[in-house]
PDB file of C-alpha atoms and ligand atoms in Angstrom:
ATOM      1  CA  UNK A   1     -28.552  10.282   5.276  1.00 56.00           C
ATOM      2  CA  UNK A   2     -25.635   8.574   5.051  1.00 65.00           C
ATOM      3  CA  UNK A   3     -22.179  10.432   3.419  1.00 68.00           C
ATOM      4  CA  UNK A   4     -22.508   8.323   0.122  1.00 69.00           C
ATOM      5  CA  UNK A   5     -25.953   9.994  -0.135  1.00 63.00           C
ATOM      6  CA  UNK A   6     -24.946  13.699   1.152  1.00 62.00           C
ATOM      7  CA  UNK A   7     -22.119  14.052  -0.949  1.00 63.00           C
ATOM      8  CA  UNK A   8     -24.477  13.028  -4.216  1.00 62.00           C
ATOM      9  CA  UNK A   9     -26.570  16.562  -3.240  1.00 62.00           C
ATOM     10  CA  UNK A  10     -25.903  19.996  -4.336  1.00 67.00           C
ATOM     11  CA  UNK A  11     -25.446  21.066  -0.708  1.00 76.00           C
ATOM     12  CA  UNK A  12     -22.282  23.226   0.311  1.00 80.00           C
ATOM     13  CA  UNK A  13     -20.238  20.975   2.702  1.00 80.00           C
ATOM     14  CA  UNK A  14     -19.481  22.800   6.013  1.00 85.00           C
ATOM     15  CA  UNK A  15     -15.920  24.454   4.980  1.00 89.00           C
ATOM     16  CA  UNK A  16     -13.363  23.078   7.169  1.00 89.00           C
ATOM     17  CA  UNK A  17     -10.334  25.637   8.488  1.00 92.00           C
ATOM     18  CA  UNK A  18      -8.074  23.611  11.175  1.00 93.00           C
ATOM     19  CA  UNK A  19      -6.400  20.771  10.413  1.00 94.00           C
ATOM     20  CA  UNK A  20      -6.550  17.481  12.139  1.00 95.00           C
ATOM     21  CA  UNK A  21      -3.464  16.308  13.898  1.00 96.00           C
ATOM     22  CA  UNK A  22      -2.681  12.807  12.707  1.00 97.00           C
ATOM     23  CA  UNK A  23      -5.276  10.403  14.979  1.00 98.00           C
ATOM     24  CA  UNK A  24      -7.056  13.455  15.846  1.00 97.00           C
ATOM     25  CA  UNK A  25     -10.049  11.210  15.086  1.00 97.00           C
ATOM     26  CA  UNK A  26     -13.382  13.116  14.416  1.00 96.00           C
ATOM     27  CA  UNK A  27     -16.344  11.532  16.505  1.00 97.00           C
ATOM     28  CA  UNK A  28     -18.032  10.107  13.769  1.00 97.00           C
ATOM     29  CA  UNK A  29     -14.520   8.266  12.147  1.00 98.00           C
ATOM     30  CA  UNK A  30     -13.848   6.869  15.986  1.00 98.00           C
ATOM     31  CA  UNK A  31     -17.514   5.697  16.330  1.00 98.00           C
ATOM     32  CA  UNK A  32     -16.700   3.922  13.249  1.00 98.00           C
ATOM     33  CA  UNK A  33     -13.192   2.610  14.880  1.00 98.00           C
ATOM     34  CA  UNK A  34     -14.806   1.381  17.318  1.00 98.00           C
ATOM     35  CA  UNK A  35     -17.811  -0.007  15.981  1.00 98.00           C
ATOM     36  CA  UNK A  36     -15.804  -2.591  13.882  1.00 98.00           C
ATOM     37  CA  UNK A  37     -13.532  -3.335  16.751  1.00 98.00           C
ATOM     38  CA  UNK A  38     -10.346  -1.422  15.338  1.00 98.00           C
ATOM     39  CA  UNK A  39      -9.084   0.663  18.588  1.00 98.00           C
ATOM     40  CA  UNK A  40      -5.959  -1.906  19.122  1.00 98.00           C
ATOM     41  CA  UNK A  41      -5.025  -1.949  15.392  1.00 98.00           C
ATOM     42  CA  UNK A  42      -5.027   2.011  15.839  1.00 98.00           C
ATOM     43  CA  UNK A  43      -3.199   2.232  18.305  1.00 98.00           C
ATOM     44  CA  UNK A  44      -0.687   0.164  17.137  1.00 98.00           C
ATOM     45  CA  UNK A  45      -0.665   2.063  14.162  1.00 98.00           C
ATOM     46  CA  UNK A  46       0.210   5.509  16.021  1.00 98.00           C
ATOM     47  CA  UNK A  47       2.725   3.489  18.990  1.00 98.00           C
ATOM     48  CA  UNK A  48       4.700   1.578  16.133  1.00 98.00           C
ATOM     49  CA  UNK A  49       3.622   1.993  12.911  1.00 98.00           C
ATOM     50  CA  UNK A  50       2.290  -1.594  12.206  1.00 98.00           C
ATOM     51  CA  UNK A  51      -0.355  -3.702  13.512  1.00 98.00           C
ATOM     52  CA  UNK A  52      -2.872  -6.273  12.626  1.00 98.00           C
ATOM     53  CA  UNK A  53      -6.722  -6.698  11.478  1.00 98.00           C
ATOM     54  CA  UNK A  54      -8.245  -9.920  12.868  1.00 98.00           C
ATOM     55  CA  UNK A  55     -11.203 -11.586  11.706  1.00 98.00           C
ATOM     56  CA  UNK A  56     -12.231  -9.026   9.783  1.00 98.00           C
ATOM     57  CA  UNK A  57     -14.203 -11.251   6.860  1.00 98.00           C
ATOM     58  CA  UNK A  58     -15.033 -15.061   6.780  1.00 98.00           C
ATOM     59  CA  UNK A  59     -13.123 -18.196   6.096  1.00 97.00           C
ATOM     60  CA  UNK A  60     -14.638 -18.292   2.940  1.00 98.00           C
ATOM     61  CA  UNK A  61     -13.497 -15.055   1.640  1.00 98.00           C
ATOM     62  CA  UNK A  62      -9.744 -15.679   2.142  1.00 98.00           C
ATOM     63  CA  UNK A  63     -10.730 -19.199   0.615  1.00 98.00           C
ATOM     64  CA  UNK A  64     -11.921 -17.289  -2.774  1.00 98.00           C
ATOM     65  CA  UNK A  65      -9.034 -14.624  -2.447  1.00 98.00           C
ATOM     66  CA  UNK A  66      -6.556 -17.019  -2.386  1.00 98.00           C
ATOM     67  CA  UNK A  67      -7.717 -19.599  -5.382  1.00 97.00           C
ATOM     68  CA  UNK A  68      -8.142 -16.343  -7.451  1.00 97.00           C
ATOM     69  CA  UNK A  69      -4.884 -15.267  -6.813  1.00 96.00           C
ATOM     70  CA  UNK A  70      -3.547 -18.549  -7.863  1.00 94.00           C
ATOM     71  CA  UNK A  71      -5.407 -18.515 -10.747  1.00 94.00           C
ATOM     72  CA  UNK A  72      -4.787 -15.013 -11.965  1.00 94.00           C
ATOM     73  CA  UNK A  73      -0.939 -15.903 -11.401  1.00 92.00           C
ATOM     74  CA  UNK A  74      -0.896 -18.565 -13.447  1.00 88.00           C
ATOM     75  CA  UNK A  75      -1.704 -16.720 -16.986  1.00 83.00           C
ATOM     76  CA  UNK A  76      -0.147 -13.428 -15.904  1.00 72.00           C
ATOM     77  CA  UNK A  77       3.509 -13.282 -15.578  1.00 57.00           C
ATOM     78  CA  UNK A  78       2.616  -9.808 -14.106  1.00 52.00           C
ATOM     79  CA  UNK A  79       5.801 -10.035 -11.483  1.00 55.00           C
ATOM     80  CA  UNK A  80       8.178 -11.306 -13.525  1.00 54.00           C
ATOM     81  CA  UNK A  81       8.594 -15.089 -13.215  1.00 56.00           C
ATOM     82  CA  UNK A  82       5.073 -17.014 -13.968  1.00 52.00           C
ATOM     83  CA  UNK A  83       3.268 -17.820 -10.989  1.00 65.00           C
ATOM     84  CA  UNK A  84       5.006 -15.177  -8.527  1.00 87.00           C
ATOM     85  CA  UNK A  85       2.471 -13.360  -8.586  1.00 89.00           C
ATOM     86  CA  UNK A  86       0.114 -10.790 -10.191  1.00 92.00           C
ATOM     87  CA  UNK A  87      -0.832  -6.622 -10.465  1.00 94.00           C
ATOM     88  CA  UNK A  88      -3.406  -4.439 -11.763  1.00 95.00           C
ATOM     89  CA  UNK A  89      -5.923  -6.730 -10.176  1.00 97.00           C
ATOM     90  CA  UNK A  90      -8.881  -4.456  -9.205  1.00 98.00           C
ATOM     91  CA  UNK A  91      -9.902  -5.095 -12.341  1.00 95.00           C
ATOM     92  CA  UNK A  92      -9.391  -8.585 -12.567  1.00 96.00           C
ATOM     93  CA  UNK A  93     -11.802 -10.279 -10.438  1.00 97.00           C
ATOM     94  CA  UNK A  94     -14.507  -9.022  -8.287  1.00 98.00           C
ATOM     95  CA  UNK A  95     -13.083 -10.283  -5.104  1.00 98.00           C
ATOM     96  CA  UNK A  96     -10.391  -7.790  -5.356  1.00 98.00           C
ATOM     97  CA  UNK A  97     -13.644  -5.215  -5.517  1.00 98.00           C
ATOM     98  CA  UNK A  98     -14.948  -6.554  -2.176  1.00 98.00           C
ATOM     99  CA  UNK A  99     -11.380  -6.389  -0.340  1.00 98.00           C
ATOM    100  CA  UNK A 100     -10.548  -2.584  -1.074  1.00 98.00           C
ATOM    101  CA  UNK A 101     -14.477  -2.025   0.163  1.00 98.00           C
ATOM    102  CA  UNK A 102     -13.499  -3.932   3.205  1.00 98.00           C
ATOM    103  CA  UNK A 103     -14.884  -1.491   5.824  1.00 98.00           C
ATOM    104  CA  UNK A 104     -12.276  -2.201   8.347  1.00 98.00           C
ATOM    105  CA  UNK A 105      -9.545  -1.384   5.520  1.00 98.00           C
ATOM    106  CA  UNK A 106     -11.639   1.514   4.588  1.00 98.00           C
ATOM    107  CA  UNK A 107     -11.491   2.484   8.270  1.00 98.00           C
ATOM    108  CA  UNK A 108      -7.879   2.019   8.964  1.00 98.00           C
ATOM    109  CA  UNK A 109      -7.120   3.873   5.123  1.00 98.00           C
ATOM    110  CA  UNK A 110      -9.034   7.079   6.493  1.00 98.00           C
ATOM    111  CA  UNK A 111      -7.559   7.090   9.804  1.00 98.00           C
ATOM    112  CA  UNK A 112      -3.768   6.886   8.227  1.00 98.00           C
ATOM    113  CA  UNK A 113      -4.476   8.781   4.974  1.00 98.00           C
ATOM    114  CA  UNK A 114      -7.788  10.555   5.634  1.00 97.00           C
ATOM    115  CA  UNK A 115     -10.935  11.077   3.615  1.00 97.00           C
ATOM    116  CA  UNK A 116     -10.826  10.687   0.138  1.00 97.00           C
ATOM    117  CA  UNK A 117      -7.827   8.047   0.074  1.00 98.00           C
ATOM    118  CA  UNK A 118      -7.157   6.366  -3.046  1.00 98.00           C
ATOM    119  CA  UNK A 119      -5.968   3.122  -4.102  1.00 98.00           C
ATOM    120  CA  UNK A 120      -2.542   2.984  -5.047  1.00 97.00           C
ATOM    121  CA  UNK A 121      -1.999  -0.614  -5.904  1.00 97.00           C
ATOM    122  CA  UNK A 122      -3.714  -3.816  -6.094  1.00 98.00           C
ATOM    123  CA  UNK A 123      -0.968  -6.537  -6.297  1.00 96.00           C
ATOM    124  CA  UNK A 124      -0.592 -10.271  -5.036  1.00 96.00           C
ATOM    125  CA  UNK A 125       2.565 -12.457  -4.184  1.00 95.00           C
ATOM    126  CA  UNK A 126       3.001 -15.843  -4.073  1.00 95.00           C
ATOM    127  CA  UNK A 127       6.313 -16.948  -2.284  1.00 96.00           C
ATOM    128  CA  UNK A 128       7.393 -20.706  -2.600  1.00 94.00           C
ATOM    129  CA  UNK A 129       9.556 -22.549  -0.140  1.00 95.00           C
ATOM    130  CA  UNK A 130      13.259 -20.961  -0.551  1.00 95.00           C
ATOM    131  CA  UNK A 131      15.365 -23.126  -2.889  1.00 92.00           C
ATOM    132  CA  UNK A 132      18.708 -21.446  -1.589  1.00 92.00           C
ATOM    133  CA  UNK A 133      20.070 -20.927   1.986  1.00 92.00           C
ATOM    134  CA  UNK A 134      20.515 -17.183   2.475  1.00 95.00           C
ATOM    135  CA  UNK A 135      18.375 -14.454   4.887  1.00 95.00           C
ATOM    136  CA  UNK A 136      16.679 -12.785   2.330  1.00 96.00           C
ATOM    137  CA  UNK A 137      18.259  -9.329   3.808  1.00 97.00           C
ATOM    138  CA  UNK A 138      18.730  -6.336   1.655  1.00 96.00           C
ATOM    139  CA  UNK A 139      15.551  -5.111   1.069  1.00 95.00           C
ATOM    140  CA  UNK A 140      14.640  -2.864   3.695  1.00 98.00           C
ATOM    141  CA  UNK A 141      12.196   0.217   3.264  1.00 97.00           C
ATOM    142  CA  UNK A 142       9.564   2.702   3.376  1.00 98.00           C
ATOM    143  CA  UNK A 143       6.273   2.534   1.131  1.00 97.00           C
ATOM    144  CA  UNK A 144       6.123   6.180   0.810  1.00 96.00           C
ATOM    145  CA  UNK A 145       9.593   5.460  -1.398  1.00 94.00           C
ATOM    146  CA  UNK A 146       8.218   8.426  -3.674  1.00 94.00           C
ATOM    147  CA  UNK A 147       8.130  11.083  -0.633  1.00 95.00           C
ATOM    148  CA  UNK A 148      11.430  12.609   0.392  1.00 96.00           C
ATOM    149  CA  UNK A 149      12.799  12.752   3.857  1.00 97.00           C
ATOM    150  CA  UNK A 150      11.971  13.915   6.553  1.00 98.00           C
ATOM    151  CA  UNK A 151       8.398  12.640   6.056  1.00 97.00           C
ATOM    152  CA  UNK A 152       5.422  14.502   6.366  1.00 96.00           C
ATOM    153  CA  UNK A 153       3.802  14.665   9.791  1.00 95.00           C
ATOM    154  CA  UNK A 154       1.115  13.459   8.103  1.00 97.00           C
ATOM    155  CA  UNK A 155       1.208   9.591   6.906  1.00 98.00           C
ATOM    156  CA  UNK A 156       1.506   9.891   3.288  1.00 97.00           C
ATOM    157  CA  UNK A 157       0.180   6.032   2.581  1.00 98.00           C
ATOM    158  CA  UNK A 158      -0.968   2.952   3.784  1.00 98.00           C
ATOM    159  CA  UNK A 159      -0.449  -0.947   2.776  1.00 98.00           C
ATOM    160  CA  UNK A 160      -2.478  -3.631   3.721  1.00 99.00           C
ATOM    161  CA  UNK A 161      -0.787  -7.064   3.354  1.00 98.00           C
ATOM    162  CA  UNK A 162      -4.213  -9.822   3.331  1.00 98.00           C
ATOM    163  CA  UNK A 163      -2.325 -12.989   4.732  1.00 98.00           C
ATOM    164  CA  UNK A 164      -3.582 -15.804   2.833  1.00 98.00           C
ATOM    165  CA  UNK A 165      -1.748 -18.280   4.656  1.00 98.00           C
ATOM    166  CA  UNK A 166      -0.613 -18.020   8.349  1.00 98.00           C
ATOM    167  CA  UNK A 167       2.446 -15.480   8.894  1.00 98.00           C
ATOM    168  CA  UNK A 168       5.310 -16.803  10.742  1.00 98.00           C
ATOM    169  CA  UNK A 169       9.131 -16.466  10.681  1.00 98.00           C
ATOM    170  CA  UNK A 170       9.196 -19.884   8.912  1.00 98.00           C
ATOM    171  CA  UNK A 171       6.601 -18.733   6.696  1.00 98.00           C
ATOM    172  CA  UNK A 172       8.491 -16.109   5.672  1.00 98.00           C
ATOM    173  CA  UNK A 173       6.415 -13.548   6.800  1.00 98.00           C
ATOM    174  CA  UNK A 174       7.047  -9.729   6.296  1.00 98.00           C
ATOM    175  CA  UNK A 175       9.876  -8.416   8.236  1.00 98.00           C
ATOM    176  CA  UNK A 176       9.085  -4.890  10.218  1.00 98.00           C
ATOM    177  CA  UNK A 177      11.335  -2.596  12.358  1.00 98.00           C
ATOM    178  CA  UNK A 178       8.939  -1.624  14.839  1.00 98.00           C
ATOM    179  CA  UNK A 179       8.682   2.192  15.890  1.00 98.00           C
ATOM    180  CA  UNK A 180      10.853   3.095  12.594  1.00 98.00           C
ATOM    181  CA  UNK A 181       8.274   5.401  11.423  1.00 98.00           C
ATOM    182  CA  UNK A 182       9.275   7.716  14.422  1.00 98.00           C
ATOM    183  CA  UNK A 183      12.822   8.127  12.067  1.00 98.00           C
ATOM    184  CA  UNK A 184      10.631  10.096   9.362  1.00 98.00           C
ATOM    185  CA  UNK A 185      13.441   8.724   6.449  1.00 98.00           C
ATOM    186  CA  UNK A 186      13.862   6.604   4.433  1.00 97.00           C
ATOM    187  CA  UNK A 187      16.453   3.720   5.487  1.00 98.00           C
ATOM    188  CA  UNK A 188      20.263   4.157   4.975  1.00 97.00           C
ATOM    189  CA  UNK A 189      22.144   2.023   2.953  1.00 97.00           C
ATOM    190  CA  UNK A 190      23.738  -0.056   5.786  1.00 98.00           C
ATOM    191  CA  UNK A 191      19.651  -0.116   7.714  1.00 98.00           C
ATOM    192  CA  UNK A 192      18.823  -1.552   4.629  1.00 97.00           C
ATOM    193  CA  UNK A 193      21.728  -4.605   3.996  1.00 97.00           C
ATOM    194  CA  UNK A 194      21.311  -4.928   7.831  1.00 97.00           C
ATOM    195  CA  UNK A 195      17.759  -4.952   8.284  1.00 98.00           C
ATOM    196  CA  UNK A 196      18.569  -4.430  12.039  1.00 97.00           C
ATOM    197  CA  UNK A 197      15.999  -4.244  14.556  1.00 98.00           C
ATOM    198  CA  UNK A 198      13.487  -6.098  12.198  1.00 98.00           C
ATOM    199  CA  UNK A 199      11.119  -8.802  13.687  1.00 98.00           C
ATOM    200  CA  UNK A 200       8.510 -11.093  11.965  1.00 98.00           C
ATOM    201  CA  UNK A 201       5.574 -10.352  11.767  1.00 98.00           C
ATOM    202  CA  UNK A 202       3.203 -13.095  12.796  1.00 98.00           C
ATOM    203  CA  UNK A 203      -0.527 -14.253  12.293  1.00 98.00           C
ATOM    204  CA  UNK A 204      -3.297 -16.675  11.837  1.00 98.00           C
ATOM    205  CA  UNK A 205      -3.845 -17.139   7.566  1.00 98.00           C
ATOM    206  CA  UNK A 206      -7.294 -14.578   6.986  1.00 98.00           C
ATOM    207  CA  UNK A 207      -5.975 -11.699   8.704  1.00 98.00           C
ATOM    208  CA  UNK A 208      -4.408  -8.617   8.268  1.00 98.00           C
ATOM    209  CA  UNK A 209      -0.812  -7.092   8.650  1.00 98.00           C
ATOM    210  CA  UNK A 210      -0.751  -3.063   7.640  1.00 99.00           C
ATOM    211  CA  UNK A 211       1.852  -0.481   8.266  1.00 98.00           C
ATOM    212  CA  UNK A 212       1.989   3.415   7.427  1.00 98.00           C
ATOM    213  CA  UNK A 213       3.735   4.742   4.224  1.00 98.00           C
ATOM    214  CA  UNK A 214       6.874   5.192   6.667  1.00 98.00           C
ATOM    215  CA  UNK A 215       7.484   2.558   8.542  1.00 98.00           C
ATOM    216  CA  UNK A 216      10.809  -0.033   7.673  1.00 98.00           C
ATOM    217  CA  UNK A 217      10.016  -3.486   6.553  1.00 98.00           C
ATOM    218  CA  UNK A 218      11.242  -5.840   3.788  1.00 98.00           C
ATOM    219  CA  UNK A 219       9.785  -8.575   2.099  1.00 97.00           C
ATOM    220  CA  UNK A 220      12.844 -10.857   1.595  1.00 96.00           C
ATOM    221  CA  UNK A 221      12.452 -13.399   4.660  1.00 97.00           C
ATOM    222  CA  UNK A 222      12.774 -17.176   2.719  1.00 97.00           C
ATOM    223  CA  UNK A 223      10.046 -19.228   3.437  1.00 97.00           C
ATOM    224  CA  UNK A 224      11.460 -22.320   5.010  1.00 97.00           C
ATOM    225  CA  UNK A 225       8.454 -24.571   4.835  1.00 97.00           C
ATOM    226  CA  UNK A 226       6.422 -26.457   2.424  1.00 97.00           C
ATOM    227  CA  UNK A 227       3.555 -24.820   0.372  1.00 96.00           C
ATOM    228  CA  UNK A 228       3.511 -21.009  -0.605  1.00 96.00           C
ATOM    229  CA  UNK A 229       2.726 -17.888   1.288  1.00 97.00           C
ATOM    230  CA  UNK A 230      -0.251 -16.247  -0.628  1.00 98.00           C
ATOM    231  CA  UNK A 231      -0.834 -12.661   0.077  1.00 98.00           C
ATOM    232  CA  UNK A 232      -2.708  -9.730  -0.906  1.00 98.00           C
ATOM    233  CA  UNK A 233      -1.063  -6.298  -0.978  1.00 98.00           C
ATOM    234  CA  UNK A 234      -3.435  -3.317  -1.144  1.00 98.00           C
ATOM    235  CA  UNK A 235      -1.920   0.330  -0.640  1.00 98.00           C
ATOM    236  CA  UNK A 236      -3.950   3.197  -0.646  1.00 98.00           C
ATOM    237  CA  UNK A 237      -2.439   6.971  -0.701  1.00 98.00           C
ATOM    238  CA  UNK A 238      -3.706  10.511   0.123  1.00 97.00           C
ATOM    239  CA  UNK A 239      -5.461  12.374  -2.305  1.00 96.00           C
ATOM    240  CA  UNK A 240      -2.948  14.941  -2.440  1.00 89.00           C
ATOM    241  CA  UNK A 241      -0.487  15.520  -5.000  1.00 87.00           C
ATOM    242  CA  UNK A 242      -2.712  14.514  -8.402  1.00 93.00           C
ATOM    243  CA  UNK A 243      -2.339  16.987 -10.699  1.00 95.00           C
ATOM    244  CA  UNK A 244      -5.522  19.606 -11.193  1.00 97.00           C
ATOM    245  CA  UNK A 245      -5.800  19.329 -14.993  1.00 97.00           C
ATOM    246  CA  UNK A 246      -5.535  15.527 -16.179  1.00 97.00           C
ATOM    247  CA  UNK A 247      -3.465  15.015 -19.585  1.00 98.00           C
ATOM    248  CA  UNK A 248      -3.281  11.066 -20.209  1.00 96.00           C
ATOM    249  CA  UNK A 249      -5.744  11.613 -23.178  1.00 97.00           C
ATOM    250  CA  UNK A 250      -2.251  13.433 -24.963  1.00 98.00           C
ATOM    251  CA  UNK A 251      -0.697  10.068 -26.451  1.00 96.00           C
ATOM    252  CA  UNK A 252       2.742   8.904 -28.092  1.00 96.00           C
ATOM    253  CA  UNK A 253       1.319  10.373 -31.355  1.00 98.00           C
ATOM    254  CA  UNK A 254       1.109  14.037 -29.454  1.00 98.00           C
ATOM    255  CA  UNK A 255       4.648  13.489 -27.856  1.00 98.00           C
ATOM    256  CA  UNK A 256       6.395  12.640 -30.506  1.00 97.00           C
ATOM    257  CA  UNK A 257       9.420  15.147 -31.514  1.00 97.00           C
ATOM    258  CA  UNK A 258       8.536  17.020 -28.346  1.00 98.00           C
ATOM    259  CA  UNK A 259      11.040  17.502 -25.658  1.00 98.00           C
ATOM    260  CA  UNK A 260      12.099  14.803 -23.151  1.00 97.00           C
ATOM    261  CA  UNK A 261      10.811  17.560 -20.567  1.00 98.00           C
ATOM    262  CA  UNK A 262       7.936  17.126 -21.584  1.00 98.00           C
ATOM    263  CA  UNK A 263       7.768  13.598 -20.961  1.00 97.00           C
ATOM    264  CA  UNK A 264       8.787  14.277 -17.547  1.00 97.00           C
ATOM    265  CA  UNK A 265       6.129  17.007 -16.901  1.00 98.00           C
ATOM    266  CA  UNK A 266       3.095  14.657 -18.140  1.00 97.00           C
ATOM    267  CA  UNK A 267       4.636  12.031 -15.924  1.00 96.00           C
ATOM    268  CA  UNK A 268       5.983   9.684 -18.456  1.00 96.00           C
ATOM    269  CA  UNK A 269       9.037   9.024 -17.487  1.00 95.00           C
ATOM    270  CA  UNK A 270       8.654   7.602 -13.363  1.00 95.00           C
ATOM    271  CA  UNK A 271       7.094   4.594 -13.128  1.00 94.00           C
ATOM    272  CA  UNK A 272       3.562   6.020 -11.127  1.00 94.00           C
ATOM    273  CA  UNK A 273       0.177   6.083 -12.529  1.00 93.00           C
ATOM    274  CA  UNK A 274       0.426   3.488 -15.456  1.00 92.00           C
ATOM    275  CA  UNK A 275      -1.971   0.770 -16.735  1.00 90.00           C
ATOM    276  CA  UNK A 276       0.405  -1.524 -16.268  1.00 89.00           C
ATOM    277  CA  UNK A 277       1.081  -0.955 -12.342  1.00 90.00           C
ATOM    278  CA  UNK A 278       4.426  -0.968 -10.390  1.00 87.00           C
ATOM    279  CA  UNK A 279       6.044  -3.894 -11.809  1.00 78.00           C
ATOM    280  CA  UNK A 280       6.546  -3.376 -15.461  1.00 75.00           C
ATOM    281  CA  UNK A 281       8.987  -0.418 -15.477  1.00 77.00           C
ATOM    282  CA  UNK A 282      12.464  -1.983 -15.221  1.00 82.00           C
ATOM    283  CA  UNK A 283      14.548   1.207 -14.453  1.00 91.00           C
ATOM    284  CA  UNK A 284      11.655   3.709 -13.998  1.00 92.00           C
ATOM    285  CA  UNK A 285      10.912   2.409 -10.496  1.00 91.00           C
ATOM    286  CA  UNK A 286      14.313   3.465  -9.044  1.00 90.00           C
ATOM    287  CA  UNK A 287      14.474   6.930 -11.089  1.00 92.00           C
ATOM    288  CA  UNK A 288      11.555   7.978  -9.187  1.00 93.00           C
ATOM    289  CA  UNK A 289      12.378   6.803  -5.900  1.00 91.00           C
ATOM    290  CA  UNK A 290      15.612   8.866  -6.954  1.00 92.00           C
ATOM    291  CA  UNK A 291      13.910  11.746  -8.551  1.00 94.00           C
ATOM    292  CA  UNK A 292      11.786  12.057  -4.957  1.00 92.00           C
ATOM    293  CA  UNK A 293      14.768  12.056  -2.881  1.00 92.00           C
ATOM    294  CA  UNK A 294      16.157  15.643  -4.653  1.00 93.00           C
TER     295      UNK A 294
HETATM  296  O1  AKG B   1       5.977  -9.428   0.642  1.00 90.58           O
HETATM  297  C1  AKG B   1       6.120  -8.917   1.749  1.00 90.58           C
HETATM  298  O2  AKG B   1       6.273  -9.583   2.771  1.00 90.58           O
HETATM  299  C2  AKG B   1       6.110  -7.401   1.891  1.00 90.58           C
HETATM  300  C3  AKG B   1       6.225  -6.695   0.578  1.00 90.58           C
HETATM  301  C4  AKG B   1       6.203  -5.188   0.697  1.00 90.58           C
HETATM  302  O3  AKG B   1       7.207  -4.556   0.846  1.00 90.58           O
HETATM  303  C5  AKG B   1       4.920  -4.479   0.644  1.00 90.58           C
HETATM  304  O4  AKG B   1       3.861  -5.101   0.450  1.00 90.58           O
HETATM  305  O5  AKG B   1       4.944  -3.247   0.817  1.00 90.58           O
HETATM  306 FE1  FE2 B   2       6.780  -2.397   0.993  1.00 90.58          FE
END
């Protein structure tokens, strides 16, 4: 019987009392790690924080991710300028279904977030050729920007970035710091201008660059080359930290003449957990990476 199947029973799961140890793999998850070839990218993962998935689907399925993408981005000014890119987009074509199913993603999510991970964001980028000399530097961080310092022992998230075209330095591929997520912070102000210590990271279009929710990287390389660098960016989180008792049914309607506590306590005032994703929240974003650090 497979999990899917067990967990769909009335049976009383086997209660669990220790805690695993981060890459304290259980037989059956390393069976899996191995079975699908993943015992480099894990490693990787737990030496410096990064590391790569490789020919994990077919030709044809980074063909289909990419055209969607550019199609989604044209009608959906969902990162600001039309055609940058796009959010939300689980829902908006099936494609995006098969990629968070990816079982290699689905691996890797369990081994740095364990069981019951959720997906945090679905979001693509498109990044033309740079139309102004400059480095890009500045932008420096950790993906767990909502978890305050020092981290967690436990990796708090994990994002996938599906390269839809190859990643190089004149690609403008991600920037990482490798072995940063051994600092358990967030960067410092003058880490982040600097970007110090950051390499590119580099590989064929198709496959797969992740790195845990604390790891430094930045986004901001320009692309010195023709064409656009398509990617994917999936993030998945723990399942920790939801709320028991679920209270986005209470709308504006309920809220209104209520305190601006309120607000805060049903989550209305950071930017997480919306319809509308990460992008749409102007000044929200930073309050809650703020708000986290206190
Ligand atoms: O666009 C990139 O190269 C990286 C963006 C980023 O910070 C992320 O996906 O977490
Ligand atoms: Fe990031």
């Amino acid at each position: 019987m497979s999990e899917a199947e067990a967990i769909t029973t009335t049976e009383r799961p086997e209660r669990v009392f220790d805690t695993r140890l981060p890459f304290e793999l259980s037989d059956e998850l390393a069976k899996r790690v191995s079975d699908l070839g993943l015992e480099e990218a894990v490693q990787s993962a737990n030496d410096h924080g990064y590391g790569y998935l490789h020919d994990i689907v077919p030709p044809e399925f980074v063909e289909r991710l990419r055209a969607t993408v550019i199609r989604i981005a044209q009608s959906d000014p969902g990162m600001g300028r039309p055609s940058a890119g796009s959010n939300m987009l689980l829902a908006k074509d099936p494609v995006f279904e098969e990629a968070v199913l990816n079982p290699s993603l689905l691996t890797m999510a369990e081994v740095l977030c364990g069981k019951g991970a959720l997906i945090s964001q679905v979001a693509a980028s498109i990044k033309p050729k740079a139309d102004q000399p400059g480095d890009g530097k500045g932008g420096l961080h950790a993906d767990q920007n909502w978890t305050p310092a020092p981290f967690p022992v436990h990796n708090q998230l994990v994002t996938f970035c599906w390269a839809c075209d190859e990643y190089s330095e004149a690609a403008g591929s991600t920037r990482v710091v490798p072995d940063s997520h051994l600092e358990r912070r967030h960067p410092n102000a003058e880490e982040t201008a600097s970007e110090a210590g950051a390499i590119h990271t580099e590989c064929p279009a198709g496959s797969v660059v992740f790195w845990d929710g604390s790891t430094w990287h930045s986004g901001g390389a320009p692309r010195t080359i023709d064409g656009e660098r398509v990617v994917v960016h999936i993030t998945y989180s723990r399942l920790a930290l939801r709320p028991v008792e679920c209270y986005d049914f209470l709308d504006e309607d309920w809220l209104e003449g209520k305190p601006y506590e309120m607000r805060v306590l049903l989550g209305r005032e950071d930017f997480l957990n919306t319809p509308e994703g990460g992008f749409a929240h102007g000044v929200k974003l930073s309050r809650t990476m703020d708000w986290a650090k206190t």
